[in-house]
Short mmCIF file of C-alpha atoms in Angstrom, two decimals:
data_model
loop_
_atom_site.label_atom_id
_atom_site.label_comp_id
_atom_site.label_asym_id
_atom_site.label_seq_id
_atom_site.Cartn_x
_atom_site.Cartn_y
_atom_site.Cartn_z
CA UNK A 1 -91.84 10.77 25.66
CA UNK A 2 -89.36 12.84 27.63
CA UNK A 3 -85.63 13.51 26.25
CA UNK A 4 -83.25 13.25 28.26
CA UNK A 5 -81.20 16.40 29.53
CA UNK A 6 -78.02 17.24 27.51
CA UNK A 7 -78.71 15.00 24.56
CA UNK A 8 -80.36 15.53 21.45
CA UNK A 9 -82.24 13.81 19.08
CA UNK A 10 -80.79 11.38 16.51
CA UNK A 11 -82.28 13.12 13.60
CA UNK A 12 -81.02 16.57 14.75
CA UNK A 13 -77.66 14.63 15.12
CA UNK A 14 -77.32 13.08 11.75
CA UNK A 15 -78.25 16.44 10.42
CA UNK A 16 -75.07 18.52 11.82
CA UNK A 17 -73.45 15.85 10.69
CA UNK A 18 -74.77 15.92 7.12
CA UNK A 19 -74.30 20.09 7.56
CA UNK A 20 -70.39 19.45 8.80
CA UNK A 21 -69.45 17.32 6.14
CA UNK A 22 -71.53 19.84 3.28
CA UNK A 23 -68.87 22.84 4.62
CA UNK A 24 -66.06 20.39 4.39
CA UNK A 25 -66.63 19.53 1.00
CA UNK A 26 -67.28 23.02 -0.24
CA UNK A 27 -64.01 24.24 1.47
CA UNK A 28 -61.95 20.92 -0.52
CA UNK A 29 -63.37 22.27 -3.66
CA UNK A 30 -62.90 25.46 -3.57
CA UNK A 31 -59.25 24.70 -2.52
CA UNK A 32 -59.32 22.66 -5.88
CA UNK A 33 -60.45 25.62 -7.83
CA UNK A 34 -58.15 28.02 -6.24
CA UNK A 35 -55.07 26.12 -5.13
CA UNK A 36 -52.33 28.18 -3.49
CA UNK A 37 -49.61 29.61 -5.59
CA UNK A 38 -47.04 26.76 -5.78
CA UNK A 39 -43.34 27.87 -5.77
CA UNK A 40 -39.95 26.08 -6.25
CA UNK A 41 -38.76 24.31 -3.51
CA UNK A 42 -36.25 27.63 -1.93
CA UNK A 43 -38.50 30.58 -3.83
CA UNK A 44 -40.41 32.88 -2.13
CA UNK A 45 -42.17 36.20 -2.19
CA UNK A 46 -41.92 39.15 -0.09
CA UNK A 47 -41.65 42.71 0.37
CA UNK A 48 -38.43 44.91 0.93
CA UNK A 49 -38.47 48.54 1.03
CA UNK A 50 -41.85 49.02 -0.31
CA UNK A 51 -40.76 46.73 -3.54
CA UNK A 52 -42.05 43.28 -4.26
CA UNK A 53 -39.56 40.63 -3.95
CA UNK A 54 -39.14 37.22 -4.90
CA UNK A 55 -36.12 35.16 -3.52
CA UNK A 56 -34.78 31.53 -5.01
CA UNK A 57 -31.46 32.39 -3.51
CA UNK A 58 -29.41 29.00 -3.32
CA UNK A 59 -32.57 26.98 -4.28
CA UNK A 60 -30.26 24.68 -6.56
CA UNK A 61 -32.34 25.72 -9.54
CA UNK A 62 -31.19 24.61 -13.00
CA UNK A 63 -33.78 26.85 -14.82
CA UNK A 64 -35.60 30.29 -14.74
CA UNK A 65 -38.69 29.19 -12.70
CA UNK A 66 -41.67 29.41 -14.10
CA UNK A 67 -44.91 31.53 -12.51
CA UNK A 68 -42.77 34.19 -11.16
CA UNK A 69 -45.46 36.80 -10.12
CA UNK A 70 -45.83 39.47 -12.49
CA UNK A 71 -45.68 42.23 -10.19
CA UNK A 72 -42.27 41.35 -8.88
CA UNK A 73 -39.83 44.22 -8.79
CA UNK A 74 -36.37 42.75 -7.50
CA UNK A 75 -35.77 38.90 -8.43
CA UNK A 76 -32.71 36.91 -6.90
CA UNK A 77 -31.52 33.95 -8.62
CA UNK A 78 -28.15 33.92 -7.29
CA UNK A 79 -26.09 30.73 -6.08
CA UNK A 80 -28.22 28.36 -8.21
CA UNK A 81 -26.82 26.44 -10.91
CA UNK A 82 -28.44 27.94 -13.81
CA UNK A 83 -26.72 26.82 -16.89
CA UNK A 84 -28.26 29.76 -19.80
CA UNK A 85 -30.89 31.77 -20.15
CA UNK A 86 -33.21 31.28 -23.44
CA UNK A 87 -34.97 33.88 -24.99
CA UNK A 88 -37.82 35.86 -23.46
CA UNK A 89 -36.69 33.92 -20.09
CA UNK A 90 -38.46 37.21 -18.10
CA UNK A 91 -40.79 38.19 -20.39
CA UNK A 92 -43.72 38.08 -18.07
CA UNK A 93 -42.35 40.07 -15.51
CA UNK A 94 -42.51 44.32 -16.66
CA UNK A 95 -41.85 45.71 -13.71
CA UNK A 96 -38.57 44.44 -12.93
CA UNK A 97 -36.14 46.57 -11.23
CA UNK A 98 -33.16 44.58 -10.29
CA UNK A 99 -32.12 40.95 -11.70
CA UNK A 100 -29.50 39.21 -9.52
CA UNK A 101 -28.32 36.08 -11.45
CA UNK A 102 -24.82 35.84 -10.17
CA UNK A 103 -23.17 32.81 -8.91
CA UNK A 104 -24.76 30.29 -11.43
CA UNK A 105 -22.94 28.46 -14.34
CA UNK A 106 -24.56 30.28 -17.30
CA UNK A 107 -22.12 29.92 -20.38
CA UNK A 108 -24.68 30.60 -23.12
CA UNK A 109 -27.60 33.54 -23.18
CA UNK A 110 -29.83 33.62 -26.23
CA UNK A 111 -30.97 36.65 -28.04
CA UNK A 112 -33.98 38.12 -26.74
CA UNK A 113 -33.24 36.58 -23.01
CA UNK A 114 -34.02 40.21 -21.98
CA UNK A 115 -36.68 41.34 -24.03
CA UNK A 116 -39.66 43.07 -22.12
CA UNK A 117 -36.62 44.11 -19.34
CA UNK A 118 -35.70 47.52 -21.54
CA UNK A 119 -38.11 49.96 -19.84
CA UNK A 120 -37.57 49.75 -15.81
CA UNK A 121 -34.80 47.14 -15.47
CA UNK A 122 -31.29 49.49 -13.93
CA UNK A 123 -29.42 46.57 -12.23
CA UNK A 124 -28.53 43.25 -14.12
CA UNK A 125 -25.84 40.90 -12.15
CA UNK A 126 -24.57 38.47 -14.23
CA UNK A 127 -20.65 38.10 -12.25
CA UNK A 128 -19.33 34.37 -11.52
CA UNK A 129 -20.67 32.86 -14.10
CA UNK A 130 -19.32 30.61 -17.43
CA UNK A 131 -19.58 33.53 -19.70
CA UNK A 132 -16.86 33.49 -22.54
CA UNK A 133 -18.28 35.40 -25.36
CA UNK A 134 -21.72 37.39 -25.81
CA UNK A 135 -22.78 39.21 -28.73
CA UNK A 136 -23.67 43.13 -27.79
CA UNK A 137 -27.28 42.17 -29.16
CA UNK A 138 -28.10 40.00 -26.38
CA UNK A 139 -28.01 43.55 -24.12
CA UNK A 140 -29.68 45.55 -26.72
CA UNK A 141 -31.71 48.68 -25.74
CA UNK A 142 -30.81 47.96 -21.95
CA UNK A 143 -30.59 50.98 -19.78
CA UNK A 144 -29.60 48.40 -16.50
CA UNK A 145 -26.16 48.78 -15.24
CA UNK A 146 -24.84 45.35 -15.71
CA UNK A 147 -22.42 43.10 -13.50
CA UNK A 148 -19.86 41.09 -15.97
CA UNK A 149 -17.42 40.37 -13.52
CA UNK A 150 -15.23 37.00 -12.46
CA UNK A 151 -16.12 35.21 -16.11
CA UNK A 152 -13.68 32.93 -17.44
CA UNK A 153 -13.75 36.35 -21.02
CA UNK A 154 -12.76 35.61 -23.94
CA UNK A 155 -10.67 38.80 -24.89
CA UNK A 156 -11.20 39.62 -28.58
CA UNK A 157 -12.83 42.23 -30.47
CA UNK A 158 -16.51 40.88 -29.23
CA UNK A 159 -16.17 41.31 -26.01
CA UNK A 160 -14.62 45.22 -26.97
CA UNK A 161 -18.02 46.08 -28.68
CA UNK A 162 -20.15 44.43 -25.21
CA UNK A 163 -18.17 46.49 -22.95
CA UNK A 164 -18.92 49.68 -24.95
CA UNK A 165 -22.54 48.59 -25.23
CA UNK A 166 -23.41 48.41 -21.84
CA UNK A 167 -23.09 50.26 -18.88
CA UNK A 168 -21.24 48.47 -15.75
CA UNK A 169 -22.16 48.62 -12.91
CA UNK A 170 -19.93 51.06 -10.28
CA UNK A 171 -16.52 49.25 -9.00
CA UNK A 172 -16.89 45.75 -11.39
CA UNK A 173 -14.77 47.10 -14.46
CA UNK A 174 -11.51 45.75 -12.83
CA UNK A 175 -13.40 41.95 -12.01
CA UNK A 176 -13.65 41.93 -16.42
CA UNK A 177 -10.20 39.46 -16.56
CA UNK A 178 -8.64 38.24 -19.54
CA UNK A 179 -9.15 33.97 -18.89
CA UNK A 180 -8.25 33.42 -22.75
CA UNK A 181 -6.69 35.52 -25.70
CA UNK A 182 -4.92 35.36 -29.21
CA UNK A 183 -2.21 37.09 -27.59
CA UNK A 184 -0.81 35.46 -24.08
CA UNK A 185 0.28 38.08 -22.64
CA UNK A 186 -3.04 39.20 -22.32
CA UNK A 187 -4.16 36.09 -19.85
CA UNK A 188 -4.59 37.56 -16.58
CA UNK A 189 -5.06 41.24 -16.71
CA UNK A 190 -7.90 43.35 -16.62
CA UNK A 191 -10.00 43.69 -20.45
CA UNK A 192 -10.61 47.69 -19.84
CA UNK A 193 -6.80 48.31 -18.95
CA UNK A 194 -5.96 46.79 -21.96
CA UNK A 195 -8.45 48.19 -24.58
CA UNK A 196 -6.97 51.31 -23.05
CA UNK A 197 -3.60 50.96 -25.20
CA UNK A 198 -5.42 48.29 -27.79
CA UNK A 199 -8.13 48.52 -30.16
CA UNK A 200 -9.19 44.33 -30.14
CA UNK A 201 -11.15 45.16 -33.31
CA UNK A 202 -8.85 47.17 -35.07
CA UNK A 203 -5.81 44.23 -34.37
CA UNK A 204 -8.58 41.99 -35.83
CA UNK A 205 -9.30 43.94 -38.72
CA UNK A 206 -5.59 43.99 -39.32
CA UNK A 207 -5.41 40.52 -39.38
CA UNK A 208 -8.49 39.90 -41.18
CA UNK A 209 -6.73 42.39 -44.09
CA UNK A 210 -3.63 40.25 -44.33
CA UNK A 211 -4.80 36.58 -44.44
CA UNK A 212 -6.63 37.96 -47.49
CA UNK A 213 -3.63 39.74 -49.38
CA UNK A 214 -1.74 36.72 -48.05
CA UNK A 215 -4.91 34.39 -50.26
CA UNK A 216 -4.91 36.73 -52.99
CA UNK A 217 -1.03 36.86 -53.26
CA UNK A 218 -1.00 32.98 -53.53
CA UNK A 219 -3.72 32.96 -56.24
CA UNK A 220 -2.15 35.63 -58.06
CA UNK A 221 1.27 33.75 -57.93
CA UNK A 222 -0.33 29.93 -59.01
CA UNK A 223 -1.66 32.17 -62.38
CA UNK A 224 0.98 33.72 -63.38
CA UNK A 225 2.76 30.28 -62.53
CA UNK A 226 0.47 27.97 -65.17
CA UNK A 227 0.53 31.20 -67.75
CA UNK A 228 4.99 30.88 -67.64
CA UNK A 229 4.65 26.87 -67.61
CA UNK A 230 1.86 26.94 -70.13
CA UNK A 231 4.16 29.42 -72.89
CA UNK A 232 7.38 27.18 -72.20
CA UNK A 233 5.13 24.78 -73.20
CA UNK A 234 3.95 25.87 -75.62
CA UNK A 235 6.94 27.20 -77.28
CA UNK A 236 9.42 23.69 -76.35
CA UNK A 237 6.48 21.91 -78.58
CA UNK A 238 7.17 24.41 -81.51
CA UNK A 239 10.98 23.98 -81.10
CA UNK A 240 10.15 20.20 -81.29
CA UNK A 241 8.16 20.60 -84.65
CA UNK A 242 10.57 23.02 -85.84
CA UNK A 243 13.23 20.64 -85.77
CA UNK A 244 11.03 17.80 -87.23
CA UNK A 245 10.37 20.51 -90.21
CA UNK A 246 14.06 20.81 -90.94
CA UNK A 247 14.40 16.94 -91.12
CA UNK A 248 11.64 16.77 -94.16
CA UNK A 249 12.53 16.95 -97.93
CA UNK A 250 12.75 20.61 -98.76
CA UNK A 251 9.16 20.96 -100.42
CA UNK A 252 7.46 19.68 -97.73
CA UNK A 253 9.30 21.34 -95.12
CA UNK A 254 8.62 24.67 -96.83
CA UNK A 255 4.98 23.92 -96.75
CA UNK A 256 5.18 22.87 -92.98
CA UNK A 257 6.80 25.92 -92.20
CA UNK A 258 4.69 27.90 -93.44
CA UNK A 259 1.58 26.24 -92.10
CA UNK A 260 3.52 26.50 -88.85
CA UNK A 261 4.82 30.29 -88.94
CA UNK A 262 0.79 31.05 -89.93
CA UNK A 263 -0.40 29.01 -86.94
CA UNK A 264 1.79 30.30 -84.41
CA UNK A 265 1.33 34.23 -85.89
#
């Protein structure tokens, strides 16, 4: 039986179909096995000046993302609206270069938030956030030059020992403003101007030295207060028996008296 021209056999069909739909299966499982690296929504990687980069810039993130790869050297996290950063928050990530993590609302950084970030990390951007007050810990064995500008400071003796921790970064000394103080005067003007002509920790120390003689003054006073009150006392209820004494028969009184003069002596 002759086949006609251009057409082929229904088994020979069915059997590219069979092989078509064996390839598509194997290429849907091994899409399962090895899915595609899945970013945040706004995050991705790429490569600038020879250095591996990985961008979530304005990606309205309200975390550190997760599965940052490892081999990233400059990470941009700026205009999100990151509120802290908890400890070991880059951990993963050794070969970091430059952190950019400006523009978010971070208020609160927990120790270790930089730990792994000692070695290779030399630029850390940290301006217009929600920082008040940071402990000098938090930047501990950091080599980066670090960005602290346009943060609503706290200016006290903390934020004295984080400036001389750290090194800032070139031209961001003068964005390091006074938005609260103990003194009012302060509000406004630049922190390094004024630990120029003030030592915060010193003022503090001061302070610290005369709430206590202040305490101890009042304690001393309320003793020597209950040891006068206590005597008067003490000697108006003798007066008192005295005079009973002298209203007694004479034997009697003698008697008194002299139980009286031997307990007092």
């Amino acid at each position: 039986m002759t086949v006609a021209r251009g057409l082929l056999p229904r088994p020979m069909t069915m059997g590219l179909l069979l092989q078509g739909l064996f390839l598509l299966l194997l290429l849907f499982l091994g899409s399962c096995l090895h899915p595609a690296a899945a970013f945040p929504k706004g995050c991705y990687p790429s490569e600038e000046e020879g250095l591996k980069t990985f961008r979530c810039s304005n990606a309205q993130l309200t975390e550190v993302p997760r599965d940052i790869p490892n081999d990233t050297n400059k990470l941009y996290l700026d205009f999100n609206q990151i509120p802290f950063l908890p400890r070991d928050a880059f951990r993963d990530l050794p070969l970091l270069l430059e952190l950019d993590l400006s523009h978010n609302a971070i208020a609160r950084i927990e120790s270790g938030a930089f730990q792994g970030l000692a070695e290779h990390l030399h630029s850390l951007d940290l301006s217009s956030n929600r920082l008040v007050s940071v402990s000098k810990d938090t930047f501990s064995n950091l080599k980066a030059k670090v960005n602290l500008s346009n943060n609503p400071w706290l200016c006290d003796c903390r934020l004295q020992e984080l400036i001389r921790a750290v090194e800032l970064a070139a031209d961001s000394s003068g964005g390091i403003v006074c938005d609260s103080s103990t003194q009012e005067e302060h509000i406004g003007k630049a922190f390094l101007q004024l630990i120029s002509d003030t030592d915060f920790c010193n003022v503090y120390k001061k302070t610290t030295d005369i709430a206590m003689l202040v305490t101890m003054f009042g304690w001393f006073a309320m003793v020597i207060s209950y040891l006068v009150y206590y005597v008067r006392q003490n000697q108006e209820d003798a007066r008192r028996h005295l005079e009973y004494l002298k209203s007694l028969p004479s034997k009697q009184r003698r008697s008194e008296e002299s139980s009286t003069i031997s307990t007092v002596v």
